[in-house]
Amino acid sequence: FICSQGEEKEHLTNETMLSITKAALLLIGIGASNAWTSITSPRARTTTLRASAGVEFAKYEGLGNDFILVDDRDKLDPSLTPEESARLCDRNFCVGGDGVIFALKAPEGSEDDYDFTMRIYNSDGSEPEMCGNGIRCLAAFLRDLGEDASTYRINTLAGPIKPIMNEDGSITVDMGEPELVGPKVPTTLEPNGDGDSVVEQTLECNGKTWKVNAVSMGNPHCIIFVDDLENDIDFEKDGPALESNTDAFPAKINVEFVQVMSPSHLKMKVWERGAGPTLACGTGACALTVAAIRAGKIPRSGKEGTRVTLPGGDLFIEWREENNRIYMTGPADLSFKGTAQLK
């Protein structure tokens, strides 16, 4: 080491150099120790927190509509709050998903009528009555948990729902009967169809005039038919404007924009109430099929069902004339399992 001041140079003694070297090594050691601590201590803290507050989950998706499944079969109510569920759905800071689904025990006193209860919190913490893709994911989750059965009787806020496990791995869900009475959907739009239903009714929203069809599948849906899904709508603006139009839809609403591709094929985009744009919506696919048939856009299909193409893939929807019930068939697949730390 050489220190200089002006023209004068002073050579350090060996003893001084040795002292400086020892001090430098000591500082390096302290720095390394701190660096090692900064790397390992968060991991250690995370491990401690996970042990005390970790959430075991399984991630499933139905046509890209993805859900975090929690095994609460020993409980009557969800083990997480809506706020905790919203944090779990955060795609940047936690697991990420369109919602959290809880597999709960059957209601007390109704064990003879139901096998399980399904509750779901959306990614914003709101609670929908039902979710078509979600209940297929729940059925796959129950199967993977060892609840081996050809069908399950599920209690939901929308009433009893029965998913059926098919041999090809797909799942068919008896979605029940559609609700067509406008005030029961609910909507304040004036009924203009049979049985006080709302069919192609005019609605002014977001500076545009829409022809609206209202159908409930246990949760409310607003179906709008367009000639071109890519050019006839401003999806990111029209979707949320319609969803939150509580003058027309007091409980807010799921919004489906639909293009008729053929008499047996519909294509749609969905803006889900409480979740925004998603890759698929099972109840929406059911609702828009009913709306298309009632509005004269397509004929009623046979057992093969109407093909509904969503951003995440295809569902097949059958509205049976013999019993007025709707059957939805599609996939549900496990993505991964893990333990999440709520932050």
GROMACS .gro file of C-alpha atoms in nm:
model
  343
    1PHE     CA    1   0.000   0.000   0.000
    2ILE     CA    2   0.129   0.348  -0.082
    3CYS     CA    3  -0.021   0.674   0.047
    4SER     CA    4   0.085   0.999  -0.121
    5GLN     CA    5   0.050   1.366  -0.031
    6GLY     CA    6   0.196   1.620  -0.271
    7GLU     CA    7   0.541   1.509  -0.377
    8GLU     CA    8   0.613   1.317  -0.053
    9LYS     CA    9   0.576   0.940  -0.047
   10GLU     CA   10   0.589   0.730   0.261
   11HIS     CA   11   0.649   0.356   0.246
   12LEU     CA   12   0.455   0.165   0.508
   13THR     CA   13   0.635  -0.067   0.735
   14ASN     CA   14   0.576  -0.439   0.720
   15GLU     CA   15   0.408  -0.424   1.059
   16THR     CA   16   0.164  -0.157   0.939
   17MET     CA   17   0.089  -0.353   0.623
   18LEU     CA   18   0.019  -0.664   0.830
   19SER     CA   19  -0.226  -0.472   1.052
   20ILE     CA   20  -0.409  -0.328   0.753
   21THR     CA   21  -0.430  -0.671   0.592
   22LYS     CA   22  -0.579  -0.824   0.907
   23ALA     CA   23  -0.837  -0.544   0.927
   24ALA     CA   24  -0.930  -0.588   0.563
   25LEU     CA   25  -0.975  -0.961   0.607
   26LEU     CA   26  -1.190  -0.899   0.912
   27LEU     CA   27  -1.411  -0.660   0.714
   28ILE     CA   28  -1.437  -0.909   0.428
   29GLY     CA   29  -1.539  -1.177   0.675
   30ILE     CA   30  -1.806  -0.955   0.827
   31GLY     CA   31  -1.936  -0.862   0.480
   32ALA     CA   32  -1.946  -1.223   0.372
   33SER     CA   33  -2.126  -1.316   0.692
   34ASN     CA   34  -2.384  -1.045   0.632
   35ALA     CA   35  -2.423  -1.148   0.270
   36TRP     CA   36  -2.473  -1.511   0.374
   37THR     CA   37  -2.730  -1.401   0.632
   38SER     CA   38  -2.920  -1.193   0.375
   39ILE     CA   39  -2.944  -1.495   0.147
   40THR     CA   40  -3.037  -1.757   0.400
   41SER     CA   41  -3.242  -1.572   0.660
   42PRO     CA   42  -3.548  -1.505   0.439
   43ARG     CA   43  -3.555  -1.874   0.358
   44ALA     CA   44  -3.534  -1.957   0.725
   45ARG     CA   45  -3.807  -1.707   0.807
   46THR     CA   46  -4.026  -1.843   0.525
   47THR     CA   47  -3.984  -2.196   0.650
   48THR     CA   48  -4.090  -2.088   0.999
   49LEU     CA   49  -4.390  -1.897   0.867
   50ARG     CA   50  -4.497  -2.178   0.638
   51ALA     CA   51  -4.493  -2.415   0.927
   52SER     CA   52  -4.729  -2.189   1.120
   53ALA     CA   53  -4.945  -2.033   0.848
   54GLY     CA   54  -4.894  -2.232   0.527
   55VAL     CA   55  -5.192  -2.316   0.306
   56GLU     CA   56  -5.184  -2.657   0.139
   57PHE     CA   57  -5.348  -2.643  -0.202
   58ALA     CA   58  -5.382  -2.807  -0.541
   59LYS     CA   59  -5.403  -2.598  -0.858
   60TYR     CA   60  -5.650  -2.712  -1.125
   61GLU     CA   61  -5.764  -2.560  -1.452
   62GLY     CA   62  -6.062  -2.609  -1.680
   63LEU     CA   63  -5.978  -2.467  -2.024
   64GLY     CA   64  -5.738  -2.222  -1.860
   65ASN     CA   65  -5.993  -2.103  -1.604
   66ASP     CA   66  -5.765  -2.178  -1.308
   67PHE     CA   67  -5.852  -2.237  -0.945
   68ILE     CA   68  -5.678  -2.301  -0.615
   69LEU     CA   69  -5.843  -2.601  -0.445
   70VAL     CA   70  -5.838  -2.636  -0.066
   71ASP     CA   71  -5.930  -2.958   0.114
   72ASP     CA   72  -6.176  -2.858   0.386
   73ARG     CA   73  -6.373  -3.183   0.392
   74ASP     CA   74  -6.368  -3.177   0.772
   75LYS     CA   75  -6.524  -2.829   0.787
   76LEU     CA   76  -6.861  -2.666   0.724
   77ASP     CA   77  -6.712  -2.327   0.630
   78PRO     CA   78  -6.404  -2.218   0.432
   79SER     CA   79  -6.076  -2.213   0.622
   80LEU     CA   80  -5.972  -1.886   0.454
   81THR     CA   81  -6.139  -1.546   0.456
   82PRO     CA   82  -6.233  -1.368   0.132
   83GLU     CA   83  -5.939  -1.132   0.186
   84GLU     CA   84  -5.694  -1.419   0.234
   85SER     CA   85  -5.834  -1.590  -0.076
   86ALA     CA   86  -5.782  -1.274  -0.282
   87ARG     CA   87  -5.418  -1.264  -0.166
   88LEU     CA   88  -5.376  -1.629  -0.260
   89CYS     CA   89  -5.506  -1.547  -0.611
   90ASP     CA   90  -5.244  -1.274  -0.665
   91ARG     CA   91  -5.043  -1.388  -0.969
   92ASN     CA   92  -4.739  -1.176  -0.880
   93PHE     CA   93  -4.702  -1.234  -0.507
   94CYS     CA   94  -4.866  -1.572  -0.442
   95VAL     CA   95  -5.007  -1.876  -0.624
   96GLY     CA   96  -5.233  -1.696  -0.869
   97GLY     CA   97  -5.578  -1.801  -0.987
   98ASP     CA   98  -5.925  -1.693  -1.091
   99GLY     CA   99  -6.061  -1.807  -0.756
  100VAL     CA  100  -6.023  -2.031  -0.451
  101ILE     CA  101  -6.254  -2.333  -0.421
  102PHE     CA  102  -6.317  -2.509  -0.091
  103ALA     CA  103  -6.423  -2.874  -0.073
  104LEU     CA  104  -6.642  -2.878   0.239
  105LYS     CA  105  -6.846  -3.144   0.416
  106ALA     CA  106  -7.217  -3.178   0.343
  107PRO     CA  107  -7.448  -2.947   0.542
  108GLU     CA  108  -7.543  -3.080   0.882
  109GLY     CA  109  -7.865  -3.278   0.859
  110SER     CA  110  -7.837  -3.309   0.478
  111GLU     CA  111  -7.579  -3.587   0.459
  112ASP     CA  112  -7.833  -3.811   0.285
  113ASP     CA  113  -7.885  -3.551   0.012
  114TYR     CA  114  -7.531  -3.428  -0.049
  115ASP     CA  115  -7.179  -3.570  -0.056
  116PHE     CA  116  -6.995  -3.237  -0.031
  117THR     CA  117  -7.038  -2.860  -0.034
  118MET     CA  118  -6.860  -2.623  -0.271
  119ARG     CA  119  -6.780  -2.264  -0.181
  120ILE     CA  120  -6.576  -2.031  -0.397
  121TYR     CA  121  -6.419  -1.687  -0.355
  122ASN     CA  122  -6.328  -1.492  -0.668
  123SER     CA  123  -5.990  -1.329  -0.715
  124ASP     CA  124  -6.134  -1.003  -0.581
  125GLY     CA  125  -6.271  -1.172  -0.268
  126SER     CA  126  -6.636  -1.170  -0.380
  127GLU     CA  127  -6.839  -1.492  -0.358
  128PRO     CA  128  -7.032  -1.618  -0.662
  129GLU     CA  129  -7.319  -1.861  -0.634
  130MET     CA  130  -7.160  -2.119  -0.864
  131CYS     CA  131  -6.890  -2.175  -1.124
  132GLY     CA  132  -6.920  -2.427  -1.407
  133ASN     CA  133  -6.549  -2.472  -1.475
  134GLY     CA  134  -6.486  -2.459  -1.103
  135ILE     CA  135  -6.719  -2.746  -1.021
  136ARG     CA  136  -6.548  -2.966  -1.282
  137CYS     CA  137  -6.218  -2.883  -1.112
  138LEU     CA  138  -6.374  -2.967  -0.774
  139ALA     CA  139  -6.490  -3.305  -0.906
  140ALA     CA  140  -6.139  -3.382  -1.035
  141PHE     CA  141  -5.994  -3.271  -0.700
  142LEU     CA  142  -6.228  -3.503  -0.507
  143ARG     CA  143  -6.135  -3.790  -0.738
  144ASP     CA  144  -5.764  -3.724  -0.683
  145LEU     CA  145  -5.820  -3.710  -0.306
  146GLY     CA  146  -5.948  -4.068  -0.323
  147GLU     CA  147  -6.320  -3.994  -0.319
  148ASP     CA  148  -6.374  -4.246  -0.596
  149ALA     CA  149  -6.725  -4.219  -0.740
  150SER     CA  150  -6.896  -4.200  -1.078
  151THR     CA  151  -7.087  -3.889  -0.967
  152TYR     CA  152  -7.095  -3.645  -0.676
  153ARG     CA  153  -7.388  -3.463  -0.519
  154ILE     CA  154  -7.257  -3.112  -0.454
  155ASN     CA  155  -7.429  -2.849  -0.244
  156THR     CA  156  -7.373  -2.498  -0.386
  157LEU     CA  157  -7.520  -2.154  -0.325
  158ALA     CA  158  -7.701  -2.205  -0.658
  159GLY     CA  159  -7.855  -2.533  -0.541
  160PRO     CA  160  -7.760  -2.899  -0.595
  161ILE     CA  161  -7.516  -2.974  -0.879
  162LYS     CA  162  -7.410  -3.320  -1.001
  163PRO     CA  163  -7.081  -3.370  -1.188
  164ILE     CA  164  -7.046  -3.705  -1.367
  165MET     CA  165  -6.702  -3.861  -1.426
  166ASN     CA  166  -6.670  -3.991  -1.783
  167GLU     CA  167  -6.445  -4.278  -1.893
  168ASP     CA  168  -6.254  -4.056  -2.136
  169GLY     CA  169  -6.147  -3.828  -1.850
  170SER     CA  170  -6.392  -3.550  -1.927
  171ILE     CA  171  -6.655  -3.442  -1.677
  172THR     CA  172  -7.023  -3.383  -1.750
  173VAL     CA  173  -7.210  -3.158  -1.511
  174ASP     CA  174  -7.585  -3.152  -1.470
  175MET     CA  175  -7.617  -2.776  -1.431
  176GLY     CA  176  -7.990  -2.779  -1.360
  177GLU     CA  177  -8.254  -2.560  -1.521
  178PRO     CA  178  -8.191  -2.206  -1.642
  179GLU     CA  179  -8.371  -1.918  -1.475
  180LEU     CA  180  -8.530  -1.699  -1.743
  181VAL     CA  181  -8.760  -1.468  -1.544
  182GLY     CA  182  -8.598  -1.125  -1.571
  183PRO     CA  183  -8.645  -1.003  -1.212
  184LYS     CA  184  -8.508  -1.335  -1.083
  185VAL     CA  185  -8.186  -1.320  -1.291
  186PRO     CA  186  -8.185  -1.039  -1.162
  187THR     CA  187  -8.227  -0.756  -1.412
  188THR     CA  188  -8.442  -0.443  -1.413
  189LEU     CA  189  -8.471  -0.453  -1.793
  190GLU     CA  190  -8.833  -0.478  -1.902
  191PRO     CA  191  -8.930  -0.839  -1.982
  192ASN     CA  192  -9.018  -0.879  -2.351
  193GLY     CA  193  -9.021  -1.257  -2.396
  194ASP     CA  194  -9.223  -1.556  -2.287
  195GLY     CA  195  -9.258  -1.601  -1.912
  196ASP     CA  196  -9.131  -1.250  -1.831
  197SER     CA  197  -8.793  -1.326  -1.988
  198VAL     CA  198  -8.550  -1.074  -2.139
  199VAL     CA  199  -8.465  -1.153  -2.502
  200GLU     CA  200  -8.270  -0.911  -2.724
  201GLN     CA  201  -8.382  -0.620  -2.506
  202THR     CA  202  -8.232  -0.276  -2.569
  203LEU     CA  203  -7.979  -0.136  -2.320
  204GLU     CA  204  -7.776   0.185  -2.341
  205CYS     CA  205  -7.434   0.145  -2.178
  206ASN     CA  206  -7.086   0.290  -2.229
  207GLY     CA  207  -7.217   0.514  -2.507
  208LYS     CA  208  -7.346   0.220  -2.710
  209THR     CA  209  -7.679   0.047  -2.773
  210TRP     CA  210  -7.683  -0.325  -2.695
  211LYS     CA  211  -7.931  -0.607  -2.751
  212VAL     CA  212  -7.924  -0.796  -2.422
  213ASN     CA  213  -8.036  -1.146  -2.323
  214ALA     CA  214  -8.057  -1.223  -1.951
  215VAL     CA  215  -8.020  -1.576  -1.813
  216SER     CA  216  -7.928  -1.709  -1.470
  217MET     CA  217  -7.750  -2.039  -1.411
  218GLY     CA  218  -7.758  -1.977  -1.038
  219ASN     CA  219  -7.547  -1.670  -1.118
  220PRO     CA  220  -7.651  -1.388  -1.352
  221HIS     CA  221  -7.547  -1.356  -1.716
  222CYS     CA  222  -7.586  -1.086  -1.979
  223ILE     CA  223  -7.548  -1.231  -2.330
  224ILE     CA  224  -7.485  -1.009  -2.631
  225PHE     CA  225  -7.460  -1.140  -2.988
  226VAL     CA  226  -7.221  -0.966  -3.228
  227ASP     CA  227  -7.117  -1.022  -3.589
  228ASP     CA  228  -6.744  -1.001  -3.517
  229LEU     CA  229  -6.589  -1.060  -3.173
  230GLU     CA  230  -6.267  -0.888  -3.267
  231ASN     CA  231  -6.404  -0.569  -3.420
  232ASP     CA  232  -6.754  -0.507  -3.285
  233ILE     CA  233  -6.663  -0.457  -2.919
  234ASP     CA  234  -6.406  -0.278  -2.705
  235PHE     CA  235  -6.372  -0.573  -2.470
  236GLU     CA  236  -6.160  -0.406  -2.200
  237LYS     CA  237  -6.405  -0.114  -2.170
  238ASP     CA  238  -6.743  -0.261  -2.264
  239GLY     CA  239  -6.700  -0.566  -2.039
  240PRO     CA  240  -6.649  -0.385  -1.706
  241ALA     CA  241  -6.903  -0.114  -1.797
  242LEU     CA  242  -7.176  -0.374  -1.846
  243GLU     CA  243  -7.065  -0.582  -1.545
  244SER     CA  244  -7.096  -0.287  -1.309
  245ASN     CA  245  -7.417  -0.139  -1.452
  246THR     CA  246  -7.618  -0.189  -1.136
  247ASP     CA  247  -7.909   0.016  -1.271
  248ALA     CA  248  -7.978  -0.270  -1.511
  249PHE     CA  249  -7.817  -0.552  -1.310
  250PRO     CA  250  -7.856  -0.495  -0.933
  251ALA     CA  251  -7.623  -0.784  -0.838
  252LYS     CA  252  -7.374  -0.692  -1.114
  253ILE     CA  253  -7.341  -0.948  -1.391
  254ASN     CA  254  -7.124  -1.181  -1.597
  255VAL     CA  255  -7.095  -1.056  -1.954
  256GLU     CA  256  -7.069  -1.284  -2.258
  257PHE     CA  257  -7.008  -1.151  -2.608
  258VAL     CA  258  -7.102  -1.420  -2.863
  259GLN     CA  259  -7.044  -1.478  -3.233
  260VAL     CA  260  -7.249  -1.744  -3.412
  261MET     CA  261  -7.005  -1.949  -3.620
  262SER     CA  262  -7.255  -2.212  -3.742
  263PRO     CA  263  -7.587  -2.367  -3.630
  264SER     CA  264  -7.391  -2.592  -3.393
  265HIS     CA  265  -7.095  -2.372  -3.302
  266LEU     CA  266  -7.075  -2.055  -3.091
  267LYS     CA  267  -6.765  -1.851  -3.006
  268MET     CA  268  -6.748  -1.625  -2.702
  269LYS     CA  269  -6.548  -1.387  -2.488
  270VAL     CA  270  -6.636  -1.348  -2.121
  271TRP     CA  271  -6.594  -1.070  -1.867
  272GLU     CA  272  -6.667  -1.241  -1.536
  273ARG     CA  273  -6.826  -1.066  -1.242
  274GLY     CA  274  -6.555  -1.029  -0.978
  275ALA     CA  275  -6.278  -1.177  -1.193
  276GLY     CA  276  -6.266  -0.978  -1.517
  277PRO     CA  277  -6.150  -1.147  -1.838
  278THR     CA  278  -6.101  -1.522  -1.803
  279LEU     CA  279  -6.017  -1.799  -2.047
  280ALA     CA  280  -6.340  -1.988  -1.982
  281CYS     CA  281  -6.673  -1.967  -1.800
  282GLY     CA  282  -6.885  -2.281  -1.774
  283THR     CA  283  -7.205  -2.120  -1.648
  284GLY     CA  284  -7.159  -1.854  -1.917
  285ALA     CA  285  -7.132  -2.119  -2.190
  286CYS     CA  286  -7.457  -2.272  -2.062
  287ALA     CA  287  -7.635  -1.937  -2.042
  288LEU     CA  288  -7.534  -1.822  -2.389
  289THR     CA  289  -7.642  -2.153  -2.545
  290VAL     CA  290  -7.987  -2.108  -2.393
  291ALA     CA  291  -7.995  -1.745  -2.508
  292ALA     CA  292  -7.891  -1.837  -2.863
  293ILE     CA  293  -8.167  -2.098  -2.890
  294ARG     CA  294  -8.435  -1.868  -2.744
  295ALA     CA  295  -8.329  -1.576  -2.968
  296GLY     CA  296  -8.348  -1.798  -3.277
  297LYS     CA  297  -7.976  -1.780  -3.346
  298ILE     CA  298  -7.927  -2.161  -3.348
  299PRO     CA  299  -8.147  -2.472  -3.321
  300ARG     CA  300  -8.150  -2.692  -3.011
  301SER     CA  301  -7.876  -2.956  -3.038
  302GLY     CA  302  -7.896  -3.329  -2.981
  303LYS     CA  303  -7.699  -3.537  -2.732
  304GLU     CA  304  -7.370  -3.425  -2.888
  305GLY     CA  305  -7.435  -3.072  -2.761
  306THR     CA  306  -7.358  -2.729  -2.901
  307ARG     CA  307  -6.987  -2.657  -2.934
  308VAL     CA  308  -6.892  -2.340  -2.747
  309THR     CA  309  -6.542  -2.211  -2.817
  310LEU     CA  310  -6.393  -2.005  -2.534
  311PRO     CA  311  -6.047  -1.845  -2.530
  312GLY     CA  312  -5.920  -2.154  -2.342
  313GLY     CA  313  -6.084  -2.422  -2.557
  314ASP     CA  314  -6.417  -2.593  -2.621
  315LEU     CA  315  -6.711  -2.693  -2.403
  316PHE     CA  316  -7.013  -2.890  -2.523
  317ILE     CA  317  -7.352  -2.778  -2.396
  318GLU     CA  318  -7.679  -2.969  -2.423
  319TRP     CA  319  -8.012  -2.813  -2.326
  320ARG     CA  320  -8.248  -3.109  -2.304
  321GLU     CA  321  -8.602  -3.038  -2.406
  322GLU     CA  322  -8.734  -3.341  -2.217
  323ASN     CA  323  -8.643  -3.208  -1.872
  324ASN     CA  324  -8.530  -2.848  -1.935
  325ARG     CA  325  -8.191  -2.924  -1.777
  326ILE     CA  326  -7.852  -2.822  -1.909
  327TYR     CA  327  -7.552  -3.055  -1.934
  328MET     CA  328  -7.199  -2.925  -1.974
  329THR     CA  329  -6.907  -3.146  -2.078
  330GLY     CA  330  -6.543  -3.045  -2.064
  331PRO     CA  331  -6.200  -3.112  -1.908
  332ALA     CA  332  -6.050  -3.039  -1.566
  333ASP     CA  333  -5.681  -3.104  -1.503
  334LEU     CA  334  -5.436  -3.086  -1.214
  335SER     CA  335  -5.155  -2.835  -1.270
  336PHE     CA  336  -4.954  -2.868  -0.948
  337LYS     CA  337  -4.973  -2.897  -0.571
  338GLY     CA  338  -4.796  -2.708  -0.298
  339THR     CA  339  -4.795  -2.507   0.022
  340ALA     CA  340  -4.846  -2.132  -0.007
  341GLN     CA  341  -4.738  -1.862   0.235
  342LEU     CA  342  -4.992  -1.584   0.272
  343LYS     CA  343  -4.813  -1.249   0.278
   0.00000   0.00000   0.00000
